[in-house]
PDB file of C-alpha atoms in Angstrom:
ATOM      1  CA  UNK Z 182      92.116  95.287 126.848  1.00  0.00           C
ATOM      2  CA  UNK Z 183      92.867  91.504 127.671  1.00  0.00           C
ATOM      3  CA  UNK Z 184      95.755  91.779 125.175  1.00  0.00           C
ATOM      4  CA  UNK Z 185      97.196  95.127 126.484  1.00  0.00           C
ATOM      5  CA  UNK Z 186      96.848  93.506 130.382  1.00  0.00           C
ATOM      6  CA  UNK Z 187      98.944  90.282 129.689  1.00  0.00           C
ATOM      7  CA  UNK Z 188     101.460  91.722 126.715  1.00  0.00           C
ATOM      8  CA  UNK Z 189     104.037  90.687 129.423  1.00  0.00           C
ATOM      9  CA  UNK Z 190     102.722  87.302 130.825  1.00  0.00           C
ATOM     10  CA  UNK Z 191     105.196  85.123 128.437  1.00  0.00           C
ATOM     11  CA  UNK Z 192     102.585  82.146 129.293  1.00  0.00           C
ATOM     12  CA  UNK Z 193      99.192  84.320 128.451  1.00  0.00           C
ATOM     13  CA  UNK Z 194      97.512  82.013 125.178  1.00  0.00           C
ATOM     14  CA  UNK Z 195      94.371  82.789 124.179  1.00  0.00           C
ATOM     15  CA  UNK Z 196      92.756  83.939 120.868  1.00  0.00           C
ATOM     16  CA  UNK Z 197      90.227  86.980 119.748  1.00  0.00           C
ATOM     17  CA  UNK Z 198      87.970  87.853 117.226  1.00  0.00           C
ATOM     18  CA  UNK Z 199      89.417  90.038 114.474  1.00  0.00           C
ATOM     19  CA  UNK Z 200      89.700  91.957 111.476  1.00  0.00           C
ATOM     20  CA  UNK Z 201      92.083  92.296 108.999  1.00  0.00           C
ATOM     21  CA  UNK Z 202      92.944  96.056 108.400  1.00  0.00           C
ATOM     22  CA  UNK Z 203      95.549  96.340 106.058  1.00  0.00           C
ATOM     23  CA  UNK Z 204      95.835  96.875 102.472  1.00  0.00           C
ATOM     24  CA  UNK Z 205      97.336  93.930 100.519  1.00  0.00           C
ATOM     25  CA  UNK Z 206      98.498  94.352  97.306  1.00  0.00           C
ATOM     26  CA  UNK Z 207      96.994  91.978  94.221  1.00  0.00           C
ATOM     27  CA  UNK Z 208      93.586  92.341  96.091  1.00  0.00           C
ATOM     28  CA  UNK Z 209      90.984  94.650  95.985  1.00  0.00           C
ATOM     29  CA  UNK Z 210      89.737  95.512  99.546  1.00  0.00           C
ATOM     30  CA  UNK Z 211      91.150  93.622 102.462  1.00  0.00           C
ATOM     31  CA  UNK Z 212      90.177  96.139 105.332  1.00  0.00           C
ATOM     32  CA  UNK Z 213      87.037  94.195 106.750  1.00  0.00           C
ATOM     33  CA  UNK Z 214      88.356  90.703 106.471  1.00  0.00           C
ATOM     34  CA  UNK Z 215      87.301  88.993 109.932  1.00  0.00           C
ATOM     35  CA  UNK Z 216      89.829  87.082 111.705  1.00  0.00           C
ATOM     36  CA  UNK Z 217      90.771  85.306 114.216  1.00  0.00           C
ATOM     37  CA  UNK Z 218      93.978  86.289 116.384  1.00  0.00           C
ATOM     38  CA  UNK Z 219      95.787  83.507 118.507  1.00  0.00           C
ATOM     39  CA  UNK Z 220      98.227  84.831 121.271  1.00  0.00           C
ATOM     40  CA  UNK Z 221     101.363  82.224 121.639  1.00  0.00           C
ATOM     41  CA  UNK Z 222     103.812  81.579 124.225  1.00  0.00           C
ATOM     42  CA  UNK Z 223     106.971  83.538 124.800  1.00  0.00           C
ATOM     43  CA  UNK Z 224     105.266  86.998 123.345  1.00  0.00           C
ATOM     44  CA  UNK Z 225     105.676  85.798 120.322  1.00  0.00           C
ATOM     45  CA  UNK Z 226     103.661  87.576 117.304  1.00  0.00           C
ATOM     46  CA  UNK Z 227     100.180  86.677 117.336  1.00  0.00           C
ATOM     47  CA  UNK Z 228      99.058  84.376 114.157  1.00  0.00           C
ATOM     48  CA  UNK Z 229      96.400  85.999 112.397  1.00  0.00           C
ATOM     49  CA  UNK Z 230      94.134  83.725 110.470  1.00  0.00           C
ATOM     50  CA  UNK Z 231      91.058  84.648 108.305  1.00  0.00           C
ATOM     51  CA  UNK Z 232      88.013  82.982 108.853  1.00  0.00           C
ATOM     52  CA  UNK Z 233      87.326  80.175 106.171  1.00  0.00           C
ATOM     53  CA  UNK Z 234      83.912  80.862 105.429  1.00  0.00           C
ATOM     54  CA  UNK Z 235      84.200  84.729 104.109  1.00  0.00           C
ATOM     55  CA  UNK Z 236      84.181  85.153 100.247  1.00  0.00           C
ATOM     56  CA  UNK Z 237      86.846  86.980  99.424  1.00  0.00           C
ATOM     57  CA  UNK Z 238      89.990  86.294  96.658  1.00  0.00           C
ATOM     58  CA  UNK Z 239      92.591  86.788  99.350  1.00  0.00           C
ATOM     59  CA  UNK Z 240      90.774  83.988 102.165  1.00  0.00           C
ATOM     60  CA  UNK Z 241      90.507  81.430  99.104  1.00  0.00           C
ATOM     61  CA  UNK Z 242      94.062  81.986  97.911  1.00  0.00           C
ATOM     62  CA  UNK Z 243      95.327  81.817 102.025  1.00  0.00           C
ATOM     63  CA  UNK Z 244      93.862  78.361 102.005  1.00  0.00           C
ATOM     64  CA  UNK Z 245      94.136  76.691  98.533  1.00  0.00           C
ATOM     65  CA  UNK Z 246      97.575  78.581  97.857  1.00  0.00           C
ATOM     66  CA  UNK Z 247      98.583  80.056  94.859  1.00  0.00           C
ATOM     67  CA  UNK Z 248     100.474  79.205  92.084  1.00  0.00           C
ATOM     68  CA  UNK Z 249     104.444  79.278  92.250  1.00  0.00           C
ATOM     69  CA  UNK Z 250     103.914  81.378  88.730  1.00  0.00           C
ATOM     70  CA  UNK Z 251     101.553  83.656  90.397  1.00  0.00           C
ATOM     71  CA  UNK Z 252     103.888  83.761  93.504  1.00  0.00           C
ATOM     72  CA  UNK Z 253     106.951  84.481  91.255  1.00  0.00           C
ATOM     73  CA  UNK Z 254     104.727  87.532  89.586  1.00  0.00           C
ATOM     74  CA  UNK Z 255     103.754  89.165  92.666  1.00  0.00           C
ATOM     75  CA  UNK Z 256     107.222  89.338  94.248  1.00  0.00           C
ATOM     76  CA  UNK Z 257     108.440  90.514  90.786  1.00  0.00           C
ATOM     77  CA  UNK Z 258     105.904  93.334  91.106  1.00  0.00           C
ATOM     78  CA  UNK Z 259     106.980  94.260  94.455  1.00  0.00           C
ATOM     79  CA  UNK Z 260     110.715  94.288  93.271  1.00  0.00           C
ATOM     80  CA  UNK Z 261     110.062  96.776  90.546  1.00  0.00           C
ATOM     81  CA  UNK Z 262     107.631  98.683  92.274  1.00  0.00           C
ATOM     82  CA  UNK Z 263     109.994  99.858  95.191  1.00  0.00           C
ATOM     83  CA  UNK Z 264     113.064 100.381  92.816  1.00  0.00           C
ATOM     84  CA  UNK Z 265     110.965 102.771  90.767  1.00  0.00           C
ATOM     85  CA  UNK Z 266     112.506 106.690  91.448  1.00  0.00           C
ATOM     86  CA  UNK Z 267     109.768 108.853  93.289  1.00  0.00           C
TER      87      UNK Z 267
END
């Protein structure tokens, strides 16, 4: 509600408890990932930043990083997986 109420106010910063609801590809479930959600100045996206302490492949790899091999894999994967035919 606080979010919807100052979506406009260009100067409203604050942050919110989260979760991550989205399905990321190279990890097995990512849909109950808490979070938390800072608000920045000038409407800006919101950053959304797992929490540290929750064991999960996709939270150690956001703050350790990946390899640029691994990196270089994943966006290979996406690049043949959307110019597949249906």
């Amino acid at each position: 509600m606080d979010y919807r109420e100052n979506f406009n106010n260009k100067n409203h910063v604050t942050k919110y408890f989260g979760w991550l609801c989205n399905m990321i590809p190279e990890y097995e479930d990512t849909l109950a990932i808490p979070t938390t959600v800072y608000t920045r100045k000038g409407n800006l996206r919101p950053l959304i930043i797992p929490h540290k302490n929750f064991d999960h492949p996709f939270v150690k790899d956001y703050y350790e990083g990946i390899s640029k091999k691994e990196a270089e894999n994943r966006i290979n994967n996406m690049l043949n997986t959307n110019n597949e035919s249906p």
